[in-house]
CSV table of C-alpha atoms in Angstrom, one decimal:
chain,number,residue,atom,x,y,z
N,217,UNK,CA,68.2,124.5,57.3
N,218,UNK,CA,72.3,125.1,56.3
N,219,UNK,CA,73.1,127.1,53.7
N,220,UNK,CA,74.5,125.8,50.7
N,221,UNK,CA,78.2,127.3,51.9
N,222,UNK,CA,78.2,125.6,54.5
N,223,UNK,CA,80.8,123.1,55.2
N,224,UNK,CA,79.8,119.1,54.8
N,225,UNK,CA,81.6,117.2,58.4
N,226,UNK,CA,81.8,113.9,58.4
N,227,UNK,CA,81.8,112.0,62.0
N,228,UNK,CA,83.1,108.6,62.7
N,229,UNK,CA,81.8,107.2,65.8
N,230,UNK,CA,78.4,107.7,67.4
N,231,UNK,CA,79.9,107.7,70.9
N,232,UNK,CA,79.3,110.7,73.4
N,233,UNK,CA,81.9,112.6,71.9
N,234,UNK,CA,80.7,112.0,68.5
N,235,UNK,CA,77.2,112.9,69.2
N,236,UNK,CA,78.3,115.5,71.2
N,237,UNK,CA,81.0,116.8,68.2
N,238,UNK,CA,77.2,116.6,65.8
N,239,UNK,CA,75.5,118.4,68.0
N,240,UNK,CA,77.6,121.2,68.4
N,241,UNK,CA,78.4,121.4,64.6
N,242,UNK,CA,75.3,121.6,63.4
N,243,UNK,CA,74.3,124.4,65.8
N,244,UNK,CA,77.0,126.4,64.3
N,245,UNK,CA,75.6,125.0,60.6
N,246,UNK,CA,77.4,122.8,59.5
N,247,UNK,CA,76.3,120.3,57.4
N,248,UNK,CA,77.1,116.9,59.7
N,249,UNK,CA,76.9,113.2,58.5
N,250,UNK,CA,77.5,110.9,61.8
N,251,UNK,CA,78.6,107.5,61.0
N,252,UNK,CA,78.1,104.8,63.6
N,253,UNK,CA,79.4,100.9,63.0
N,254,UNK,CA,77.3,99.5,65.6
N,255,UNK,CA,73.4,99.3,65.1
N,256,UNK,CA,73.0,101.6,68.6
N,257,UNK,CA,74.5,104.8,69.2
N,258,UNK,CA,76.1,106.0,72.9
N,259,UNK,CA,79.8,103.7,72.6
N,260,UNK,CA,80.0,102.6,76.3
N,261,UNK,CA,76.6,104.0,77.2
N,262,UNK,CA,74.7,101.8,74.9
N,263,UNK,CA,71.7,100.1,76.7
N,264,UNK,CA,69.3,97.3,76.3
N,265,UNK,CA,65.8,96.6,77.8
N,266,UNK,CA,64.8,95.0,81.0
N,267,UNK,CA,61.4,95.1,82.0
N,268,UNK,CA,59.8,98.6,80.7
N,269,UNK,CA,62.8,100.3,81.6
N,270,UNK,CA,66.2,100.2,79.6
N,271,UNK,CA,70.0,99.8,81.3
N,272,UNK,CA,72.9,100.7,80.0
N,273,UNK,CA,75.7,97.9,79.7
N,274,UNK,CA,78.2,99.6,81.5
N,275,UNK,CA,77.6,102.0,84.5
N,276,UNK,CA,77.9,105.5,84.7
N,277,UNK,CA,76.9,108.3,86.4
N,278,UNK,CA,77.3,111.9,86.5
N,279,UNK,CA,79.0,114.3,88.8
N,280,UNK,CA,78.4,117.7,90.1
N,281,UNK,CA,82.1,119.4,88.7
N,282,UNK,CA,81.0,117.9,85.2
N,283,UNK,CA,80.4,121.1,84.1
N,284,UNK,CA,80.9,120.3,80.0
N,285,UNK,CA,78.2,117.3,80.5
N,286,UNK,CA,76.1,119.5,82.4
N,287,UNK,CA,76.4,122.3,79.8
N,288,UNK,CA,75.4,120.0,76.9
N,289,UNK,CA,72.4,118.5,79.2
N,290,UNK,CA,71.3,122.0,79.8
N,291,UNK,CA,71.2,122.7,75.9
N,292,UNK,CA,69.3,118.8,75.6
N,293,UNK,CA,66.6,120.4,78.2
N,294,UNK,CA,67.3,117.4,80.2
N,295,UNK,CA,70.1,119.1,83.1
N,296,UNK,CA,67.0,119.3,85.8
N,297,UNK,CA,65.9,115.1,85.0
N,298,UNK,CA,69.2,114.1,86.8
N,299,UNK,CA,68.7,113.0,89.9
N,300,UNK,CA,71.1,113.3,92.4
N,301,UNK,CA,72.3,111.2,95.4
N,302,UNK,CA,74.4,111.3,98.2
N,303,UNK,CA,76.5,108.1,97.5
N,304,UNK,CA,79.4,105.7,99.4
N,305,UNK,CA,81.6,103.4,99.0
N,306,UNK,CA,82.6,100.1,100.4
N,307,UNK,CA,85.6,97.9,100.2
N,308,UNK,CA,85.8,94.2,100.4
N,309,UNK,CA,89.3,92.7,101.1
N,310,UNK,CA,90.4,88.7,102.1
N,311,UNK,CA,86.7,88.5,101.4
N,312,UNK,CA,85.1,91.0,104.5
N,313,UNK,CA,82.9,93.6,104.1
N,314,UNK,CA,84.0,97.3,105.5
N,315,UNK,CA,82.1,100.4,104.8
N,316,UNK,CA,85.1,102.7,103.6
N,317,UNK,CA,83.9,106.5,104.2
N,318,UNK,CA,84.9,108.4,107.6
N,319,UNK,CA,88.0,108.7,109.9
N,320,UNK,CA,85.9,106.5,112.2
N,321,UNK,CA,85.2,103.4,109.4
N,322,UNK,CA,89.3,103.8,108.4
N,323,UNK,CA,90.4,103.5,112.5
N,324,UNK,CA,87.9,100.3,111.8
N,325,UNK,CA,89.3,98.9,108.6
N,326,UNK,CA,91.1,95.9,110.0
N,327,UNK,CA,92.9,94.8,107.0
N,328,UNK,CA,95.1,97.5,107.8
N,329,UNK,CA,97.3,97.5,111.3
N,330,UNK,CA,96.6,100.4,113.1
N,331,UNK,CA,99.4,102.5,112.3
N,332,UNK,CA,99.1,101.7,108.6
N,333,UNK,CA,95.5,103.1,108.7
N,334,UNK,CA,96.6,106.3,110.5
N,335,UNK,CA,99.2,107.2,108.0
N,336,UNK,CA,96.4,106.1,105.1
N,337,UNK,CA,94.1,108.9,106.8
N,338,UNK,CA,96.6,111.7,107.1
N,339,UNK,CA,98.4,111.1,103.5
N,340,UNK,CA,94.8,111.1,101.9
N,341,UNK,CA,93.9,114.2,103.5
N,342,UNK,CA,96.3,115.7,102.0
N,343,UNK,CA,97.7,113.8,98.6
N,344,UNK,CA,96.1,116.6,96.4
N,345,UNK,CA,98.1,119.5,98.1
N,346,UNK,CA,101.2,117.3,98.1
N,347,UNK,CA,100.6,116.9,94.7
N,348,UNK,CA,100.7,120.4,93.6
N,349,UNK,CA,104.1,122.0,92.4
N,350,UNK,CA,105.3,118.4,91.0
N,351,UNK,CA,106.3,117.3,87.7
N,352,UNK,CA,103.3,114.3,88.3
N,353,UNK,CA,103.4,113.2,84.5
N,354,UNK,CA,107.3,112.2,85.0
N,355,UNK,CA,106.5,110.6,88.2
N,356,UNK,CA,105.7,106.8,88.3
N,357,UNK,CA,102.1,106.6,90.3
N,358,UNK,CA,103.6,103.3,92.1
N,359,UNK,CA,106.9,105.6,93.4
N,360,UNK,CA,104.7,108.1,94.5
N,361,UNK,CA,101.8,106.5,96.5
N,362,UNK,CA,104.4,103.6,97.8
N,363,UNK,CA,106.8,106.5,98.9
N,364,UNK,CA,104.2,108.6,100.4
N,365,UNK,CA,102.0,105.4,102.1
N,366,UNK,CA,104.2,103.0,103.0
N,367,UNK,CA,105.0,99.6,101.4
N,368,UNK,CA,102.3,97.7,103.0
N,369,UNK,CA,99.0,100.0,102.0
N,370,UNK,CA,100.7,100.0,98.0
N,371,UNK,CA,100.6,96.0,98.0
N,372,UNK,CA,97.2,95.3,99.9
N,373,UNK,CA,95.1,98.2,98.3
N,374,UNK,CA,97.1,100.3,95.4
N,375,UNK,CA,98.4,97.5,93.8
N,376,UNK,CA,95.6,95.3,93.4
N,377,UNK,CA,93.3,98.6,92.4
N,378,UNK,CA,95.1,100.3,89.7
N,379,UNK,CA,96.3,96.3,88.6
N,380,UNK,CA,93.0,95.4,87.6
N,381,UNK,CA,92.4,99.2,85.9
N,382,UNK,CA,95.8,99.4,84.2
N,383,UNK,CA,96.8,95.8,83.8
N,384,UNK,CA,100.9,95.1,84.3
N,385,UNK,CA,102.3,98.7,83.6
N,386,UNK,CA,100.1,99.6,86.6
N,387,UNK,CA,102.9,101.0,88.3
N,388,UNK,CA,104.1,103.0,85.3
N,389,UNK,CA,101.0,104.9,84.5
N,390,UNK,CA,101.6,108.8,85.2
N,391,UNK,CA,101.0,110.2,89.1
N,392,UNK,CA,99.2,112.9,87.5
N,393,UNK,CA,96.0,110.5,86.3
N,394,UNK,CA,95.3,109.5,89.9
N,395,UNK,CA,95.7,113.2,91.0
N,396,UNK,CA,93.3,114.2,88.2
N,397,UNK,CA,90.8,111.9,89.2
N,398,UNK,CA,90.7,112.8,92.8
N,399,UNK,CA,89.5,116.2,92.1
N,400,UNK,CA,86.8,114.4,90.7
N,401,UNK,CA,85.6,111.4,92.8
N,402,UNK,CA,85.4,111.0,96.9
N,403,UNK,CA,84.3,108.3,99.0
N,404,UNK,CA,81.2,110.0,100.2
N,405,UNK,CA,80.4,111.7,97.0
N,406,UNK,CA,77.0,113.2,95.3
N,407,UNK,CA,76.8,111.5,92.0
N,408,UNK,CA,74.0,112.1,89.6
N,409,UNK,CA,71.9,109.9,87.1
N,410,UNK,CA,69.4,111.0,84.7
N,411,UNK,CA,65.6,109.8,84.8
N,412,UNK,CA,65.1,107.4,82.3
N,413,UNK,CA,68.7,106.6,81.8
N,414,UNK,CA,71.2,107.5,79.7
N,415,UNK,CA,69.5,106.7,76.5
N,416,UNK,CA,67.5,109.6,76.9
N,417,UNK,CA,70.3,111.8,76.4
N,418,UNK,CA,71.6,109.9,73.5
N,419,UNK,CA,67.8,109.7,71.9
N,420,UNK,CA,68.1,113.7,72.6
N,421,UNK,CA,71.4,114.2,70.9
N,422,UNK,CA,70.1,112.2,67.8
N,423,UNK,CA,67.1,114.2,68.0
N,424,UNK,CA,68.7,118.0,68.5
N,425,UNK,CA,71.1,116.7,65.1
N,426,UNK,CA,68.6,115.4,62.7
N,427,UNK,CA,65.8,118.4,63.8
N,428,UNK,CA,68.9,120.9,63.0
N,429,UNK,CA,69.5,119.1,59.4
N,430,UNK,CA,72.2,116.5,60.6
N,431,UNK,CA,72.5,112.8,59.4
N,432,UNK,CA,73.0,109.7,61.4
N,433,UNK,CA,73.3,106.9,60.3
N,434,UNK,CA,74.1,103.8,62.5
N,435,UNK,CA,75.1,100.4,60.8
N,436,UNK,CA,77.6,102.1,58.8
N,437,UNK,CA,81.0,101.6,59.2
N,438,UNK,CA,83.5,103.6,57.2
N,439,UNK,CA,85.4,101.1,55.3
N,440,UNK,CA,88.3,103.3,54.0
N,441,UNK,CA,89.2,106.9,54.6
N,442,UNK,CA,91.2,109.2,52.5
N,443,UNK,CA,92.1,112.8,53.4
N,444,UNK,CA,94.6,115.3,52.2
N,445,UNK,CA,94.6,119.3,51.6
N,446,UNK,CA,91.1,120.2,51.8
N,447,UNK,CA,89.0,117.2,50.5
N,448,UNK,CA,88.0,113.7,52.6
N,449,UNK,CA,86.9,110.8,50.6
N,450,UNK,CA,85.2,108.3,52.9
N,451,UNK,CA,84.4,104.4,51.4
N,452,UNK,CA,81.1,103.3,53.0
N,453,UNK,CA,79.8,99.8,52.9
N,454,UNK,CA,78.9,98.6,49.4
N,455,UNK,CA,81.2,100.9,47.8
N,456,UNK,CA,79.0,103.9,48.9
N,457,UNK,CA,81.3,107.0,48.4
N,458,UNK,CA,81.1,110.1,50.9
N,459,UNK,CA,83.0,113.5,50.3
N,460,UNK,CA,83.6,115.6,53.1
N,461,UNK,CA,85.0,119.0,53.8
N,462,UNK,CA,86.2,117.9,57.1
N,463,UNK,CA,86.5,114.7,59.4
N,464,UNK,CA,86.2,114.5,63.0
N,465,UNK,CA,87.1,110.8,64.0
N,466,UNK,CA,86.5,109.6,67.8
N,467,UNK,CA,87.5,105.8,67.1
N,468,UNK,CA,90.6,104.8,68.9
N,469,UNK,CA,93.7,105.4,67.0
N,470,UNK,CA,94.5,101.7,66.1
N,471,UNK,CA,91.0,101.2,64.5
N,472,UNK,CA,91.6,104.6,62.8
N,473,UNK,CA,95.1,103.1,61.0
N,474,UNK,CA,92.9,100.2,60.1
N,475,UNK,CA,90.4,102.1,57.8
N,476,UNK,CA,93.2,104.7,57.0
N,477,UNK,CA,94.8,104.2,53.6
N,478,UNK,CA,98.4,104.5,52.5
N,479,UNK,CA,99.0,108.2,52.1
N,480,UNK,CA,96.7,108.8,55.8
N,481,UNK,CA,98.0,106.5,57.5
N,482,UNK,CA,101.5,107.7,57.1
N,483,UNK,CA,100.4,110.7,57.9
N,484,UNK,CA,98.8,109.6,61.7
N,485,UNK,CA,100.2,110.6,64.9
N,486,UNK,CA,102.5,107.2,65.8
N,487,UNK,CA,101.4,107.5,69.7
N,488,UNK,CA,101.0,103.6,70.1
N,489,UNK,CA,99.1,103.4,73.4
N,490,UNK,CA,97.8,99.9,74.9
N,491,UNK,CA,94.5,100.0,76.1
N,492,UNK,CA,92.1,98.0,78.5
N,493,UNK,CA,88.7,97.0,78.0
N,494,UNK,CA,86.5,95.4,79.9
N,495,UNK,CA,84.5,92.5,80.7
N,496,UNK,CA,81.2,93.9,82.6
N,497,UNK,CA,78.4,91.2,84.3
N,498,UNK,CA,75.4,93.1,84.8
N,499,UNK,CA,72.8,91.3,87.5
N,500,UNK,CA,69.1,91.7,88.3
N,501,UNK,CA,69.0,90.9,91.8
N,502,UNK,CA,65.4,90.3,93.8
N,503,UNK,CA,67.3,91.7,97.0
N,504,UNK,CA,69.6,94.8,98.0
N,505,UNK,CA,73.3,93.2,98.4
N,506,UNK,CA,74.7,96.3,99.4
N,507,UNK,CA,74.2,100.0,100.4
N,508,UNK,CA,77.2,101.6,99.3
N,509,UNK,CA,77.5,102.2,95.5
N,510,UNK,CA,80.6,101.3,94.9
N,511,UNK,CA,82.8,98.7,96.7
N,512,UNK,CA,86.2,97.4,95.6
N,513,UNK,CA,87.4,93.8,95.6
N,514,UNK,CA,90.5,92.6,96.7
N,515,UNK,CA,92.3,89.7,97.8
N,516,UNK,CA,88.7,87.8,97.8
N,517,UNK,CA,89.3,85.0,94.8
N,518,UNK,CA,86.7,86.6,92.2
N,519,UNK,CA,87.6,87.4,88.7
N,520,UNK,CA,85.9,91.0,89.2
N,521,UNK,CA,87.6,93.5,90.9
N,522,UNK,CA,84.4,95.7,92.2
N,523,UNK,CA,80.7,95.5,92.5
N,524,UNK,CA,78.7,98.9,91.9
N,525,UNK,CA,75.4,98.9,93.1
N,526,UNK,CA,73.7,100.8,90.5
N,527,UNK,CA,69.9,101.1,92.3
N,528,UNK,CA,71.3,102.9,94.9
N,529,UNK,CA,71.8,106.0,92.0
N,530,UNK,CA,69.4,105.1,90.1
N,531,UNK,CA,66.2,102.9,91.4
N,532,UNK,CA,65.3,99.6,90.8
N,533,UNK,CA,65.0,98.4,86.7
N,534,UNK,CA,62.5,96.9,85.5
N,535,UNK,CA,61.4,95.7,89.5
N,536,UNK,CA,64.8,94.3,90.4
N,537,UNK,CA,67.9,95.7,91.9
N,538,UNK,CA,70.4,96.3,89.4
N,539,UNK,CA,74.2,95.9,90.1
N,540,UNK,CA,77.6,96.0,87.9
N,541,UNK,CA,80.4,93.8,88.5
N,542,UNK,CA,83.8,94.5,86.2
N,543,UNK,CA,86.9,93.5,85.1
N,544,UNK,CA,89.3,95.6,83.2
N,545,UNK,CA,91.5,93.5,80.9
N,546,UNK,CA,93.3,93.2,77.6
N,547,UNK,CA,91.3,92.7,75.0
N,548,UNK,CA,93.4,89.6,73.6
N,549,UNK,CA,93.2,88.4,77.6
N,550,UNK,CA,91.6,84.7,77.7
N,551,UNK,CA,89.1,86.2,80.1
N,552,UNK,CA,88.2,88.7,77.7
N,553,UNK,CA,88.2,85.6,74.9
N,554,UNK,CA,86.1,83.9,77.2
N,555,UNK,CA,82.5,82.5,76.6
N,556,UNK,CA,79.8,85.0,77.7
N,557,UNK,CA,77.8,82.4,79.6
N,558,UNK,CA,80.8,80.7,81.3
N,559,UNK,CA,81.7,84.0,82.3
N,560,UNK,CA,78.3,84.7,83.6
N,561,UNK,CA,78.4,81.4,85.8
N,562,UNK,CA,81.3,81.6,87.1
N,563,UNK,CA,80.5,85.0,88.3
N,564,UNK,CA,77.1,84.7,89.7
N,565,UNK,CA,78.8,82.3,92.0
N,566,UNK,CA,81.3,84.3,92.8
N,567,UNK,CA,78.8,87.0,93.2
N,568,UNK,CA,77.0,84.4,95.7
N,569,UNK,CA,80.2,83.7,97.9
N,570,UNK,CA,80.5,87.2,98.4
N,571,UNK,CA,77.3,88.5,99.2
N,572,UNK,CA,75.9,84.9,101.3
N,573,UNK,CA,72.9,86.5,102.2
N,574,UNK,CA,71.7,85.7,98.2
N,575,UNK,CA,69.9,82.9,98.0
N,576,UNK,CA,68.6,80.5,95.0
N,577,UNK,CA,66.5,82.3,93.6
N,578,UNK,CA,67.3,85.8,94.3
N,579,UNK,CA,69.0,86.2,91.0
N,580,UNK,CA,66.7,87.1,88.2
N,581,UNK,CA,69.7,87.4,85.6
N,582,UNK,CA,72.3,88.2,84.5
N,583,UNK,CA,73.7,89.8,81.1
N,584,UNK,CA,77.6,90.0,79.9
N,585,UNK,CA,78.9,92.7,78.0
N,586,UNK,CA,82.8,93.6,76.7
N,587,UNK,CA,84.3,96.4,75.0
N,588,UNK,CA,87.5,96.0,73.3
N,589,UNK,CA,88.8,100.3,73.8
N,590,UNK,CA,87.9,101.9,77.6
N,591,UNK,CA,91.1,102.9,79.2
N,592,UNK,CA,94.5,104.2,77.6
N,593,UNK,CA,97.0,103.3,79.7
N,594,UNK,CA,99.3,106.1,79.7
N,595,UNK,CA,103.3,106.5,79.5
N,596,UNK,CA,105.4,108.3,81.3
N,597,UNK,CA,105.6,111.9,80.0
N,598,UNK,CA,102.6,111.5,77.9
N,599,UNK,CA,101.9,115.4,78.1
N,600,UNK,CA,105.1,115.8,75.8
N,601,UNK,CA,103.6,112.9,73.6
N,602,UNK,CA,99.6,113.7,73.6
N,603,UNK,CA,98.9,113.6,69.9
N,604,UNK,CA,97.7,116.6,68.5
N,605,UNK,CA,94.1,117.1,66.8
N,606,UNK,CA,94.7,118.2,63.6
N,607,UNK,CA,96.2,115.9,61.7
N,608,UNK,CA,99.0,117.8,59.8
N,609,UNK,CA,98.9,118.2,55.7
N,610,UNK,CA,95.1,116.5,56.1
N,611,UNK,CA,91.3,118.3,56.7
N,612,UNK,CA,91.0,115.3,59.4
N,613,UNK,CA,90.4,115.8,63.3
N,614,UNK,CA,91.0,113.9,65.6
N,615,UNK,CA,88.8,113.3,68.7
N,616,UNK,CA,90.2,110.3,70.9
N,617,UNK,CA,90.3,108.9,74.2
N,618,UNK,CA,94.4,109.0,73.9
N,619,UNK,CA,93.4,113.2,73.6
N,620,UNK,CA,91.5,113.6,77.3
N,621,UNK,CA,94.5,112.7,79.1
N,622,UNK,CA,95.2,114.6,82.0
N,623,UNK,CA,91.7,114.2,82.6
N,624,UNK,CA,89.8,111.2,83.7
N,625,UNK,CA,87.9,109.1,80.6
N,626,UNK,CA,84.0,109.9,80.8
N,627,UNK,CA,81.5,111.2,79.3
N,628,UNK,CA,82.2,115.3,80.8
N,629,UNK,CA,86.0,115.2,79.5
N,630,UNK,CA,84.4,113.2,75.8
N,631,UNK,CA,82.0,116.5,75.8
N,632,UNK,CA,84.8,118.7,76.4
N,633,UNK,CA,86.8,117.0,73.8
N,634,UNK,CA,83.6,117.7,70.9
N,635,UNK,CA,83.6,121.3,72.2
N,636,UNK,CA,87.4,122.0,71.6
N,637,UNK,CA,87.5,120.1,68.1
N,638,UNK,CA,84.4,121.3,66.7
N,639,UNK,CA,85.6,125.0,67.7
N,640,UNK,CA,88.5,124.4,65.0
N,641,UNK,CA,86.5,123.5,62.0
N,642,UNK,CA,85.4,127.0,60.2
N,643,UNK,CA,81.9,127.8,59.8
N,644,UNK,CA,80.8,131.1,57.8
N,645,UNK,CA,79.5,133.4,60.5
N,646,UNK,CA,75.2,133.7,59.4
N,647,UNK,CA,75.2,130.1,58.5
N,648,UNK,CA,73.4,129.2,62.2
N,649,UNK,CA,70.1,127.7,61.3
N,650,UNK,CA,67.0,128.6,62.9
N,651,UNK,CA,66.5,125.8,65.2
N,652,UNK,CA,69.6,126.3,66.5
N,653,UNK,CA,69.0,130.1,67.9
């Protein structure tokens, strides 16, 4: 139980980093009220059933550096149920199939010439020690990978990659990103998932907040927000009034100025970034497609831009093999706008002209999902612009996806996120409760 001293935080958004802000406040004790929109929590790692098992609607997975994920699963009791799996990747391009993985496959990969596929090899080898000493976050990724590979490996594989990730600024988005994110991800990689999905870690975040005096609430979304000096007011559906000590909001910045009023709003960082979301088919397949997890689509006439093949990581759902396709797009795109079952069509028969070997009734079925707020795409000297968390004259927080940047978006850098914004909200020493210790 908190004492009656301690400090009431409210939490906007039941993502990871909001469940993962809640967790860690109440173990300091805190008193924490979690306020989630949506009638599920997780954000991106919401899930549905299938079968007797549950899926999430888009993939994930988790890797051996993620040492702030692995923390926070270690605290859950649940670091030793993820399972983990040597993993590869693929890459489909004019519509063939290469395995993508060794010096041997890349002296293979014909949709390179030969000399194109040597320099690809030796640049790779070393693109993170070329990368150190530079001022990456002033460097346009297009300038540097183009420079550094040559024209033709930017326009048949760079391009079209970080296109359908970033959209048309592509080109723009800092070198330092990509140079973050290979420290994190390889080819032939060891990626981890944890038994029973990710719901069981959200189920065990809800579960470590409530059993530690925490709220959460789901199906509530925060209809206005007011916060100056030392005192929040939060408007709740139905007029329902919520005073707060502190805020920590995780939604993204433009659906933060929405519920903001006058005096907040002006008071809000003015870091305008675009974002992606994404369109995500997710297929039940009676038969294997592929053994590489995750294979890239190019130049092959499909609306998706790469197939992950989540059963190799994870086992089959619910009897069938389960695999992601995805499209990252604007959220005001016409695909995006686009009819969930058309969509759905149109890609289990693109899904078919890729992968022949599928026949009639090999596809048991297929589900659609969207979210409007994945991927920032990031400006040029964004380290100079990277709003800060407190919000100034205000007892708000904030805890955003525009806030992770040099690091990759996911669930470890959302974790890390919590940890560094909770840290900055006081709590009298003594008031840890008991269930915490």
């Amino acid at each position: 139980m908190t004492l009656p001293d301690s400090p009431h935080v409210a939490v906007i958004g039941g993502g990871i980093c909001g469940l993962a802000a809640a967790h860690r406040l109440v173990r300091r004790g805190a008193r924490v009220t979690l306020l989630e929109s949506g009638d599920q929590l997780g954000g991106l790692g919401t899930f549905f059933a299938h079968g007797d098992r549950w899926a999430e609607r888009f993939y994930h997975c988790v890797m051996p550096s993620d040492a702030s994920l692995l923390a926070l699963l270690g605290e859950l009791g649940l670091r030793d149920s993820v399972r983990w799996r040597e993993t590869t990747m693929g890459m489909v391009v004019d519509g063939r199939h290469h395995p993508f993985n060794s010096a041997l496959d890349l002296l293979r990969f014909s949709a390179l010439r030969l000399p194109d596929r040597v320099r690809f090899g030796v640049v790779s080898l070393l693109l993170r020690r070329l990368g150190e000493g530079k001022d990456l976050d002033r460097l346009r990724t297009e300038d540097w990978l183009r420079g550094l590979y040559g024209d033709v490996v930017w326009e048949r594989l760079f391009a079209p990659m970080f296109g359908s990730k970033f959209g048309p600024s592509f080109g723009d988005v800092p070198a330092l990103y990509l140079w973050q994110r290979l420290g994190r991800e390889r080819n032939v990689a060891t990626r981890g998932y944890p038994a029973g999905g990710y719901k069981t870690i959200i189920d065990a975040l809800r579960t470590s907040i409530e059993r530690t005096g925490g709220t959460v609430r789901t199906e509530t979304p925060v209809r206005r927000l007011h916060s100056t000096g030392g005192r929040a007011v939060l408007t709740l559906a139905h007029g329902e009034v919520l005073d707060a000590d502190h805020v920590v909001s995780t939604v993204p910045l433009p659906l933060l100025r929405r519920i903001a009023d006058d005096e907040l709003a002006a008071r809000l960082p003015r870091t305008d970034l675009p974002y992606q979301g994404v369109v995500t088919g997710v297929f039940f397949l009676r038969r294997p497609v592929t053994e590489h997890y995750w294979t890239p689509v190019l130049h092959s006439g499909t609306e998706f831009d790469g197939v992950v093949a989540m059963s190799e990581l994870a086992g089959a759902v619910g009897g069938h093999h389960l695999v992601y396709v995805m499209r990252y797009t604007d959220r005001g795109s016409p695909l995006y706008l686009d009819d969930d079952t058309a969509i759905a069509a149109r890609w289990s028969a693109q899904l078919r002209g890729l992968y022949p070997e599928l026949g009639p009734d090999d596809l048991a079925g297929v589900r659609v999902f969207k979210a409007p707020f994945v991927e920032p795409v990031y400006p040029l000297g964004y380290l100079a612009e990277r709003p800060a968390v407190p919000v100034a004259g205000t007892n708000l927080l904030l805890a955003t996806t525009a806030h992770v940047y040099p690091d990759v978006t996911s669930w470890n850098s959302s974790v890390a996120l919590a940890n560094d914004v909770t840290s900055r909200i006081p709590v009298p020493a003594g008031n840890q409760p008991a269930a915490a210790r």
